[in-house]
mmCIF file of C-alpha atoms in Angstrom:
data_model
loop_
_atom_site.group_PDB
_atom_site.id
_atom_site.type_symbol
_atom_site.label_atom_id
_atom_site.label_comp_id
_atom_site.label_asym_id
_atom_site.label_seq_id
_atom_site.Cartn_x
_atom_site.Cartn_y
_atom_site.Cartn_z
ATOM 1 C CA UNK A 1 -108.933 74.454 -58.119
ATOM 2 C CA UNK A 2 -110.063 77.330 -56.001
ATOM 3 C CA UNK A 3 -107.841 80.294 -55.354
ATOM 4 C CA UNK A 4 -107.710 79.366 -51.694
ATOM 5 C CA UNK A 5 -106.401 75.923 -52.551
ATOM 6 C CA UNK A 6 -103.718 77.384 -54.734
ATOM 7 C CA UNK A 7 -102.733 79.812 -52.043
ATOM 8 C CA UNK A 8 -102.512 76.982 -49.533
ATOM 9 C CA UNK A 9 -100.206 75.068 -51.831
ATOM 10 C CA UNK A 10 -97.964 78.065 -52.262
ATOM 11 C CA UNK A 11 -97.808 78.663 -48.525
ATOM 12 C CA UNK A 12 -97.111 74.969 -47.973
ATOM 13 C CA UNK A 13 -94.242 75.111 -50.471
ATOM 14 C CA UNK A 14 -92.447 77.747 -48.462
ATOM 15 C CA UNK A 15 -92.988 76.109 -45.098
ATOM 16 C CA UNK A 16 -90.006 74.239 -43.698
ATOM 17 C CA UNK A 17 -90.562 70.481 -44.038
ATOM 18 C CA UNK A 18 -91.670 68.701 -40.887
ATOM 19 C CA UNK A 19 -88.862 66.939 -39.110
ATOM 20 C CA UNK A 20 -89.919 63.344 -39.617
ATOM 21 C CA UNK A 21 -87.198 61.974 -37.345
ATOM 22 C CA UNK A 22 -88.931 63.536 -34.369
ATOM 23 C CA UNK A 23 -92.229 62.005 -35.379
ATOM 24 C CA UNK A 24 -90.511 58.630 -35.705
ATOM 25 C CA UNK A 25 -89.022 58.882 -32.232
ATOM 26 C CA UNK A 26 -92.289 59.878 -30.609
ATOM 27 C CA UNK A 27 -94.213 57.089 -32.323
ATOM 28 C CA UNK A 28 -91.587 54.559 -31.275
ATOM 29 C CA UNK A 29 -91.548 55.690 -27.669
ATOM 30 C CA UNK A 30 -95.291 55.223 -27.415
ATOM 31 C CA UNK A 31 -95.545 51.868 -29.170
ATOM 32 C CA UNK A 32 -92.517 50.368 -27.443
ATOM 33 C CA UNK A 33 -93.673 51.421 -23.989
ATOM 34 C CA UNK A 34 -96.981 49.782 -24.813
ATOM 35 C CA UNK A 35 -95.396 46.573 -26.090
ATOM 36 C CA UNK A 36 -93.047 46.261 -23.148
ATOM 37 C CA UNK A 37 -96.045 46.389 -20.836
ATOM 38 C CA UNK A 38 -97.802 43.760 -22.870
ATOM 39 C CA UNK A 39 -94.811 41.425 -22.670
ATOM 40 C CA UNK A 40 -94.857 41.385 -18.910
ATOM 41 C CA UNK A 41 -98.361 40.866 -17.491
ATOM 42 C CA UNK A 42 -98.106 37.078 -17.664
ATOM 43 C CA UNK A 43 -95.637 36.827 -14.888
ATOM 44 C CA UNK A 44 -96.888 39.890 -13.070
ATOM 45 C CA UNK A 45 -100.392 38.508 -12.539
ATOM 46 C CA UNK A 46 -98.943 35.113 -11.666
ATOM 47 C CA UNK A 47 -96.619 36.671 -9.151
ATOM 48 C CA UNK A 48 -99.453 38.720 -7.699
ATOM 49 C CA UNK A 49 -101.509 35.554 -7.221
ATOM 50 C CA UNK A 50 -98.671 33.657 -5.580
ATOM 51 C CA UNK A 51 -97.764 36.539 -3.317
ATOM 52 C CA UNK A 52 -101.377 36.765 -2.247
ATOM 53 C CA UNK A 53 -101.376 33.057 -1.388
ATOM 54 C CA UNK A 54 -98.209 33.326 0.667
ATOM 55 C CA UNK A 55 -99.259 36.424 2.539
ATOM 56 C CA UNK A 56 -102.749 35.005 3.150
ATOM 57 C CA UNK A 57 -101.128 32.240 5.174
ATOM 58 C CA UNK A 58 -100.114 34.771 7.771
ATOM 59 C CA UNK A 59 -102.275 37.810 7.338
ATOM 60 C CA UNK A 60 -105.823 38.295 6.185
ATOM 61 C CA UNK A 61 -105.746 40.429 3.070
ATOM 62 C CA UNK A 62 -107.805 40.953 -0.037
ATOM 63 C CA UNK A 63 -106.729 40.737 -3.622
ATOM 64 C CA UNK A 64 -106.982 44.505 -3.896
ATOM 65 C CA UNK A 65 -104.562 45.012 -1.034
ATOM 66 C CA UNK A 66 -101.631 44.075 -3.233
ATOM 67 C CA UNK A 67 -100.508 46.494 -5.891
ATOM 68 C CA UNK A 68 -97.729 45.623 -8.277
ATOM 69 C CA UNK A 69 -96.250 48.079 -10.700
ATOM 70 C CA UNK A 70 -93.444 47.691 -13.158
ATOM 71 C CA UNK A 71 -91.556 50.645 -14.508
ATOM 72 C CA UNK A 72 -88.775 50.441 -17.025
ATOM 73 C CA UNK A 73 -86.313 53.182 -17.745
ATOM 74 C CA UNK A 74 -82.670 53.586 -18.670
ATOM 75 C CA UNK A 75 -82.199 49.871 -19.113
ATOM 76 C CA UNK A 76 -83.374 48.835 -15.673
ATOM 77 C CA UNK A 77 -86.730 47.747 -14.381
ATOM 78 C CA UNK A 78 -88.241 48.936 -11.145
ATOM 79 C CA UNK A 79 -90.706 46.610 -9.477
ATOM 80 C CA UNK A 80 -92.900 48.372 -7.003
ATOM 81 C CA UNK A 81 -94.780 46.233 -4.544
ATOM 82 C CA UNK A 82 -97.395 47.771 -2.301
ATOM 83 C CA UNK A 83 -99.109 45.627 0.307
ATOM 84 C CA UNK A 84 -101.652 47.100 2.642
ATOM 85 C CA UNK A 85 -101.818 45.122 5.860
ATOM 86 C CA UNK A 86 -104.900 45.404 8.038
ATOM 87 C CA UNK A 87 -104.395 46.754 11.563
ATOM 88 C CA UNK A 88 -105.404 43.434 13.110
ATOM 89 C CA UNK A 89 -105.623 40.299 11.109
ATOM 90 C CA UNK A 90 -102.870 37.872 12.020
ATOM 91 C CA UNK A 91 -104.121 34.375 11.299
ATOM 92 C CA UNK A 92 -101.569 32.163 12.993
ATOM 93 C CA UNK B 1 -63.692 28.599 -22.795
ATOM 94 C CA UNK B 2 -65.100 30.446 -25.775
ATOM 95 C CA UNK B 3 -67.508 33.323 -25.551
ATOM 96 C CA UNK B 4 -70.630 33.016 -27.682
ATOM 97 C CA UNK B 5 -71.775 36.166 -29.498
ATOM 98 C CA UNK B 6 -75.118 36.275 -31.286
ATOM 99 C CA UNK B 7 -75.636 38.869 -34.007
ATOM 100 C CA UNK B 8 -79.358 39.515 -34.117
ATOM 101 C CA UNK B 9 -81.940 42.122 -35.127
ATOM 102 C CA UNK B 10 -85.395 40.724 -35.644
ATOM 103 C CA UNK B 11 -85.834 42.647 -38.866
ATOM 104 C CA UNK B 12 -84.230 41.370 -42.052
ATOM 105 C CA UNK B 13 -81.829 43.273 -44.253
ATOM 106 C CA UNK B 14 -80.336 45.498 -41.589
ATOM 107 C CA UNK B 15 -76.838 44.035 -41.775
ATOM 108 C CA UNK B 16 -76.631 40.976 -39.529
ATOM 109 C CA UNK B 17 -74.542 38.901 -41.903
ATOM 110 C CA UNK B 18 -72.370 41.862 -42.921
ATOM 111 C CA UNK B 19 -71.776 42.499 -39.223
ATOM 112 C CA UNK B 20 -71.139 38.838 -38.373
ATOM 113 C CA UNK B 21 -68.548 38.613 -41.145
ATOM 114 C CA UNK B 22 -66.719 41.774 -40.127
ATOM 115 C CA UNK B 23 -66.913 40.978 -36.425
ATOM 116 C CA UNK B 24 -65.446 37.520 -37.035
ATOM 117 C CA UNK B 25 -62.631 38.801 -39.247
ATOM 118 C CA UNK B 26 -61.913 41.645 -36.818
ATOM 119 C CA UNK B 27 -61.679 39.363 -33.777
ATOM 120 C CA UNK B 28 -59.495 36.872 -35.546
ATOM 121 C CA UNK B 29 -57.167 39.601 -36.833
ATOM 122 C CA UNK B 30 -56.755 40.685 -33.236
ATOM 123 C CA UNK B 31 -55.418 37.220 -32.492
ATOM 124 C CA UNK B 32 -58.516 35.460 -31.221
ATOM 125 C CA UNK B 33 -59.341 32.055 -32.613
ATOM 126 C CA UNK B 34 -62.818 32.613 -34.013
ATOM 127 C CA UNK B 35 -65.558 30.614 -35.692
ATOM 128 C CA UNK B 36 -68.624 32.135 -37.317
ATOM 129 C CA UNK B 37 -71.781 30.025 -37.686
ATOM 130 C CA UNK B 38 -74.643 30.644 -40.106
ATOM 131 C CA UNK B 39 -77.936 29.866 -38.321
ATOM 132 C CA UNK B 40 -80.100 30.780 -41.311
ATOM 133 C CA UNK B 41 -81.056 27.250 -42.281
ATOM 134 C CA UNK B 42 -82.459 27.123 -45.805
ATOM 135 C CA UNK B 43 -81.240 30.620 -46.683
ATOM 136 C CA UNK B 44 -77.490 30.318 -46.429
ATOM 137 C CA UNK B 45 -75.727 33.604 -47.143
ATOM 138 C CA UNK B 46 -72.789 34.009 -44.811
ATOM 139 C CA UNK B 47 -70.695 31.881 -47.203
ATOM 140 C CA UNK B 48 -71.244 34.467 -49.967
ATOM 141 C CA UNK B 49 -70.379 37.423 -47.751
ATOM 142 C CA UNK B 50 -67.226 35.613 -46.585
ATOM 143 C CA UNK B 51 -66.387 34.592 -50.148
ATOM 144 C CA UNK B 52 -66.217 30.844 -49.487
ATOM 145 C CA UNK B 53 -69.415 29.694 -51.218
ATOM 146 C CA UNK B 54 -67.573 27.359 -53.559
ATOM 147 C CA UNK B 55 -65.833 25.552 -50.755
ATOM 148 C CA UNK B 56 -68.945 24.439 -48.885
ATOM 149 C CA UNK B 57 -69.156 20.654 -48.731
ATOM 150 C CA UNK B 58 -70.718 19.831 -45.384
ATOM 151 C CA UNK B 59 -72.812 22.116 -43.210
ATOM 152 C CA UNK B 60 -74.086 22.762 -39.685
ATOM 153 C CA UNK B 61 -77.001 20.319 -40.021
ATOM 154 C CA UNK B 62 -74.712 17.574 -41.351
ATOM 155 C CA UNK B 63 -72.643 17.944 -38.180
ATOM 156 C CA UNK B 64 -75.702 17.968 -35.905
ATOM 157 C CA UNK B 65 -76.962 14.792 -37.551
ATOM 158 C CA UNK B 66 -73.572 13.121 -37.361
ATOM 159 C CA UNK B 67 -73.269 12.884 -41.152
ATOM 160 C CA UNK B 68 -69.965 14.749 -41.017
ATOM 161 C CA UNK B 69 -67.607 15.726 -38.262
ATOM 162 C CA UNK B 70 -66.807 19.320 -37.364
ATOM 163 C CA UNK B 71 -63.411 19.357 -39.021
ATOM 164 C CA UNK B 72 -64.966 18.307 -42.307
ATOM 165 C CA UNK B 73 -67.588 21.043 -42.158
ATOM 166 C CA UNK B 74 -65.456 23.945 -40.924
ATOM 167 C CA UNK B 75 -64.133 26.106 -43.754
ATOM 168 C CA UNK B 76 -60.879 27.913 -43.189
ATOM 169 C CA UNK B 77 -61.277 31.593 -44.017
ATOM 170 C CA UNK B 78 -58.980 32.946 -46.711
ATOM 171 C CA UNK B 79 -58.691 36.444 -45.209
ATOM 172 C CA UNK B 80 -57.853 35.872 -41.573
ATOM 173 C CA UNK B 81 -55.462 33.499 -39.871
ATOM 174 C CA UNK B 82 -57.484 31.907 -37.113
ATOM 175 C CA UNK B 83 -60.971 32.075 -38.570
ATOM 176 C CA UNK B 84 -63.346 29.298 -39.561
ATOM 177 C CA UNK B 85 -66.825 29.337 -41.056
ATOM 178 C CA UNK B 86 -69.575 26.829 -40.350
ATOM 179 C CA UNK B 87 -72.133 27.233 -43.157
ATOM 180 C CA UNK B 88 -75.866 26.703 -42.859
ATOM 181 C CA UNK B 89 -77.656 23.975 -44.714
ATOM 182 C CA UNK B 90 -79.251 25.157 -47.926
ATOM 183 C CA UNK B 91 -81.703 22.327 -48.391
ATOM 184 C CA UNK B 92 -82.703 21.005 -45.004
ATOM 185 C CA UNK B 93 -85.705 21.873 -42.950
ATOM 186 C CA UNK B 94 -84.979 24.338 -40.157
ATOM 187 C CA UNK B 95 -86.475 21.908 -37.628
ATOM 188 C CA UNK B 96 -83.262 19.941 -37.977
ATOM 189 C CA UNK B 97 -81.735 22.640 -35.797
ATOM 190 C CA UNK B 98 -82.365 21.072 -32.409
ATOM 191 C CA UNK B 99 -81.285 22.591 -29.125
ATOM 192 C CA UNK B 100 -79.370 19.446 -28.198
ATOM 193 C CA UNK B 101 -77.691 19.445 -31.594
ATOM 194 C CA UNK B 102 -76.655 23.087 -31.335
ATOM 195 C CA UNK B 103 -75.391 22.498 -27.802
ATOM 196 C CA UNK B 104 -73.317 19.521 -28.933
ATOM 197 C CA UNK B 105 -71.655 21.519 -31.734
ATOM 198 C CA UNK B 106 -71.037 24.565 -29.510
ATOM 199 C CA UNK B 107 -69.566 22.383 -26.755
ATOM 200 C CA UNK B 108 -67.089 20.956 -29.210
ATOM 201 C CA UNK B 109 -66.197 24.388 -30.619
ATOM 202 C CA UNK B 110 -65.760 25.758 -27.087
ATOM 203 C CA UNK B 111 -62.699 23.547 -26.676
ATOM 204 C CA UNK B 112 -60.643 25.171 -29.418
ATOM 205 C CA UNK B 113 -62.034 28.649 -30.045
ATOM 206 C CA UNK B 114 -61.984 31.977 -28.192
ATOM 207 C CA UNK B 115 -65.072 33.417 -29.869
ATOM 208 C CA UNK B 116 -68.089 31.785 -31.480
ATOM 209 C CA UNK B 117 -70.086 34.258 -33.587
ATOM 210 C CA UNK B 118 -73.674 33.171 -34.330
ATOM 211 C CA UNK B 119 -75.242 34.861 -37.348
ATOM 212 C CA UNK B 120 -78.972 34.801 -36.582
ATOM 213 C CA UNK B 121 -81.707 34.554 -39.208
ATOM 214 C CA UNK B 122 -84.315 37.329 -39.312
ATOM 215 C CA UNK B 123 -87.545 36.933 -37.396
ATOM 216 C CA UNK B 124 -88.240 35.541 -33.943
ATOM 217 C CA UNK B 125 -88.841 31.944 -34.956
ATOM 218 C CA UNK B 126 -86.966 28.793 -34.065
ATOM 219 C CA UNK B 127 -83.740 29.601 -35.958
ATOM 220 C CA UNK B 128 -83.383 33.001 -34.325
ATOM 221 C CA UNK B 129 -84.095 31.556 -30.890
ATOM 222 C CA UNK B 130 -81.529 28.789 -31.384
ATOM 223 C CA UNK B 131 -78.931 31.377 -32.441
ATOM 224 C CA UNK B 132 -79.433 33.381 -29.245
ATOM 225 C CA UNK B 133 -80.092 30.584 -26.766
ATOM 226 C CA UNK B 134 -76.492 29.898 -25.736
ATOM 227 C CA UNK B 135 -75.227 33.471 -26.125
ATOM 228 C CA UNK B 136 -73.001 35.311 -23.672
ATOM 229 C CA UNK B 137 -73.090 38.498 -25.765
ATOM 230 C CA UNK B 138 -75.675 39.863 -28.172
ATOM 231 C CA UNK B 139 -74.893 42.396 -30.864
ATOM 232 C CA UNK B 140 -78.245 43.945 -31.761
ATOM 233 C CA UNK B 141 -78.045 45.396 -35.272
ATOM 234 C CA UNK B 142 -80.433 48.297 -35.813
ATOM 235 C CA UNK B 143 -81.144 50.767 -38.607
ATOM 236 C CA UNK B 144 -82.285 54.221 -37.483
ATOM 237 C CA UNK B 145 -85.748 53.451 -38.802
ATOM 238 C CA UNK B 146 -89.007 52.743 -36.963
ATOM 239 C CA UNK B 147 -89.602 49.087 -37.836
ATOM 240 C CA UNK B 148 -86.008 48.111 -37.179
ATOM 241 C CA UNK B 149 -85.909 49.830 -33.774
ATOM 242 C CA UNK B 150 -89.188 48.251 -32.737
ATOM 243 C CA UNK B 151 -88.003 44.780 -33.777
ATOM 244 C CA UNK B 152 -84.732 45.288 -31.927
ATOM 245 C CA UNK B 153 -86.676 46.072 -28.795
ATOM 246 C CA UNK B 154 -88.576 42.814 -29.229
ATOM 247 C CA UNK B 155 -85.275 40.957 -29.545
ATOM 248 C CA UNK B 156 -84.055 42.550 -26.310
ATOM 249 C CA UNK B 157 -87.184 41.177 -24.658
ATOM 250 C CA UNK B 158 -86.422 37.685 -25.960
ATOM 251 C CA UNK B 159 -82.770 37.936 -24.928
ATOM 252 C CA UNK B 160 -83.828 38.594 -21.363
ATOM 253 C CA UNK B 161 -86.295 35.701 -21.241
ATOM 254 C CA UNK B 162 -85.607 33.034 -23.865
ATOM 255 C CA UNK B 163 -81.907 32.398 -23.406
ATOM 256 C CA UNK B 164 -80.074 29.805 -21.344
ATOM 257 C CA UNK B 165 -78.647 32.526 -19.142
ATOM 258 C CA UNK B 166 -82.136 33.895 -18.488
ATOM 259 C CA UNK B 167 -83.594 30.458 -17.803
ATOM 260 C CA UNK B 168 -80.821 29.576 -15.380
ATOM 261 C CA UNK B 169 -81.085 33.026 -13.792
ATOM 262 C CA UNK B 170 -77.425 33.655 -14.382
ATOM 263 C CA UNK B 171 -75.898 37.017 -15.271
ATOM 264 C CA UNK B 172 -77.906 38.229 -18.287
ATOM 265 C CA UNK B 173 -76.655 38.199 -21.861
ATOM 266 C CA UNK B 174 -74.452 41.241 -22.415
ATOM 267 C CA UNK B 175 -76.214 43.457 -24.939
ATOM 268 C CA UNK B 176 -74.469 45.721 -27.459
ATOM 269 C CA UNK B 177 -76.180 48.101 -29.859
ATOM 270 C CA UNK B 178 -74.784 48.449 -33.365
ATOM 271 C CA UNK B 179 -76.431 51.105 -35.497
ATOM 272 C CA UNK B 180 -75.950 50.547 -39.209
ATOM 273 C CA UNK B 181 -76.736 52.513 -42.389
ATOM 274 C CA UNK B 182 -76.351 55.742 -40.451
ATOM 275 C CA UNK B 183 -76.484 58.935 -42.445
ATOM 276 C CA UNK B 184 -75.313 62.021 -40.477
ATOM 277 C CA UNK B 185 -76.482 64.229 -43.310
ATOM 278 C CA UNK B 186 -80.055 63.015 -43.030
ATOM 279 C CA UNK B 187 -79.880 63.276 -39.249
ATOM 280 C CA UNK B 188 -78.870 66.941 -39.549
ATOM 281 C CA UNK B 189 -81.745 67.484 -41.953
ATOM 282 C CA UNK B 190 -84.142 65.929 -39.434
ATOM 283 C CA UNK B 191 -85.097 63.058 -41.707
ATOM 284 C CA UNK B 192 -83.376 60.336 -39.713
ATOM 285 C CA UNK B 193 -83.358 59.528 -36.017
ATOM 286 C CA UNK B 194 -80.013 60.316 -34.449
ATOM 287 C CA UNK B 195 -77.933 57.714 -32.669
ATOM 288 C CA UNK B 196 -78.874 59.455 -29.433
ATOM 289 C CA UNK B 197 -82.566 58.982 -30.290
ATOM 290 C CA UNK B 198 -82.154 55.275 -31.018
ATOM 291 C CA UNK B 199 -79.949 54.790 -27.998
ATOM 292 C CA UNK B 200 -82.441 56.535 -25.759
ATOM 293 C CA UNK B 201 -85.226 54.218 -26.878
ATOM 294 C CA UNK B 202 -83.329 50.930 -26.721
ATOM 295 C CA UNK B 203 -81.182 51.922 -23.730
ATOM 296 C CA UNK B 204 -78.309 49.462 -24.143
ATOM 297 C CA UNK B 205 -74.589 50.273 -24.494
ATOM 298 C CA UNK B 206 -73.615 51.509 -27.948
ATOM 299 C CA UNK B 207 -70.965 49.339 -29.589
ATOM 300 C CA UNK B 208 -70.687 51.078 -32.918
ATOM 301 C CA UNK B 209 -72.201 53.241 -35.601
ATOM 302 C CA UNK B 210 -71.651 52.113 -39.185
ATOM 303 C CA UNK B 211 -72.305 54.836 -41.740
ATOM 304 C CA UNK B 212 -74.346 54.213 -44.880
ATOM 305 C CA UNK B 213 -71.548 53.365 -47.259
ATOM 306 C CA UNK B 214 -70.926 52.291 -50.823
ATOM 307 C CA UNK B 215 -68.161 50.078 -49.491
ATOM 308 C CA UNK B 216 -70.655 47.597 -47.998
ATOM 309 C CA UNK B 217 -72.128 46.560 -51.355
ATOM 310 C CA UNK B 218 -68.675 46.493 -52.951
ATOM 311 C CA UNK B 219 -67.505 44.198 -50.158
ATOM 312 C CA UNK B 220 -70.372 41.761 -50.540
ATOM 313 C CA UNK B 221 -69.973 41.818 -54.331
ATOM 314 C CA UNK B 222 -66.393 40.674 -53.893
ATOM 315 C CA UNK B 223 -66.954 38.334 -50.945
ATOM 316 C CA UNK B 224 -64.491 40.229 -48.764
ATOM 317 C CA UNK B 225 -65.930 41.389 -45.416
ATOM 318 C CA UNK B 226 -66.056 45.190 -45.376
ATOM 319 C CA UNK B 227 -63.770 45.474 -42.340
ATOM 320 C CA UNK B 228 -60.937 44.471 -44.704
ATOM 321 C CA UNK B 229 -61.523 47.649 -46.724
ATOM 322 C CA UNK B 230 -59.443 49.701 -44.343
ATOM 323 C CA UNK B 231 -59.754 52.828 -46.466
ATOM 324 C CA UNK B 232 -63.537 52.849 -46.238
ATOM 325 C CA UNK B 233 -65.620 54.592 -43.595
ATOM 326 C CA UNK B 234 -67.688 51.459 -42.914
ATOM 327 C CA UNK B 235 -64.549 49.334 -42.602
ATOM 328 C CA UNK B 236 -63.013 51.742 -40.107
ATOM 329 C CA UNK B 237 -66.271 51.993 -38.168
ATOM 330 C CA UNK B 238 -66.372 48.196 -37.839
ATOM 331 C CA UNK B 239 -62.741 48.159 -36.729
ATOM 332 C CA UNK B 240 -63.608 50.710 -34.027
ATOM 333 C CA UNK B 241 -66.562 48.582 -32.910
ATOM 334 C CA UNK B 242 -64.253 45.555 -32.488
ATOM 335 C CA UNK B 243 -61.884 47.603 -30.336
ATOM 336 C CA UNK B 244 -64.795 48.712 -28.175
ATOM 337 C CA UNK B 245 -66.002 45.140 -27.907
ATOM 338 C CA UNK B 246 -62.569 44.205 -26.592
ATOM 339 C CA UNK B 247 -62.839 46.900 -23.964
ATOM 340 C CA UNK B 248 -61.009 49.812 -25.527
ATOM 341 C CA UNK B 249 -62.327 53.335 -25.408
ATOM 342 C CA UNK B 250 -62.732 54.594 -28.959
ATOM 343 C CA UNK B 251 -64.366 57.877 -29.939
ATOM 344 C CA UNK B 252 -67.203 57.539 -32.442
ATOM 345 C CA UNK B 253 -66.315 58.499 -35.996
ATOM 346 C CA UNK B 254 -68.507 59.220 -39.040
ATOM 347 C CA UNK B 255 -71.388 60.332 -36.834
ATOM 348 C CA UNK B 256 -71.493 63.996 -37.769
ATOM 349 C CA UNK B 257 -71.849 65.623 -41.113
ATOM 350 C CA UNK B 258 -68.739 66.664 -42.953
ATOM 351 C CA UNK B 259 -69.029 70.408 -43.341
ATOM 352 C CA UNK B 260 -67.515 71.947 -46.432
ATOM 353 C CA UNK B 261 -64.656 74.320 -45.585
ATOM 354 C CA UNK B 262 -66.474 77.273 -47.112
ATOM 355 C CA UNK B 263 -69.542 76.586 -44.973
ATOM 356 C CA UNK B 264 -67.352 76.190 -41.928
ATOM 357 C CA UNK B 265 -65.717 79.533 -42.645
ATOM 358 C CA UNK B 266 -69.122 81.155 -42.810
ATOM 359 C CA UNK B 267 -70.270 79.556 -39.579
ATOM 360 C CA UNK B 268 -67.172 80.893 -37.805
ATOM 361 C CA UNK B 269 -67.934 84.339 -39.171
ATOM 362 C CA UNK B 270 -71.507 84.065 -37.944
ATOM 363 C CA UNK B 271 -70.337 83.094 -34.505
ATOM 364 C CA UNK B 272 -67.991 86.063 -34.369
ATOM 365 C CA UNK B 273 -70.840 88.373 -35.240
ATOM 366 C CA UNK B 274 -73.156 86.875 -32.707
#
């Protein structure tokens, strides 16, 4: 073992241990946010499709004109729906 | 009309059965007629924790199949006055647990009981889904540990989609977080997530915090639910959780490290100097 290695070990010994609880929390926050998103798209895409169908009955819009976003914090979910209507495009 | 409480967690070994047993005893000691049902078909264990394993004759599946009636299968608990246990089948296939069958048994229990506690099996399979399907309340048991917290979050997802209340778009199942095996000492050291950490991630109301305690193993050794060990920290923490469940405002105990009086003296000195 080189002197440098030894030195590193000695330095490491005196360093305060890393707070693993914080690491745990950060890892959980990331993975859970990811998994919650994954749980939802089924109904989100379905809803987007149905909304598009309904709105298309009255107004001419494209698929890209509807934006749906779901945010979840503090135990409640916020559904944000953004529909861009064209200036003139009423069908019936 | 009874209220149905499911005790669930996703992950195994976090204290579902221990919690179910203490919750049932606690509710019945407060005067509520209570029944606790073991949904872990094939891996019956609630009977051991409740200390009635030698009195099991008929089980949940026998009742569902009409091979025995409810009164034959219900075991009267020896600790509490108005408490009955409905054991799981040890031999049958878990597919015997049909939704119609569970509904039939719960409907009959609804007539006489105030609370029906459903001890869920681990996992997210059929048994766990049957245990939660009819629930009005869910006690989500979580250890302050990554896999347990993640699994609890998954269960919260299922509770909001795969229950009768969710399907009928009624008021959602009331969720309660119960943190078990909590060690304030390790939290102070930074080796364990704090209850605030866990609560922040799962974001449901906190029902109780049960400290890591020698009393829990002693209780299961003896077959006496730990809430009956009134001297123990875990027993008292469960008693507090019951009070909170019933709507009382109880401060949380056993959540901070006991500081030795010499240390405390020093910390006061330090503060004075600062």
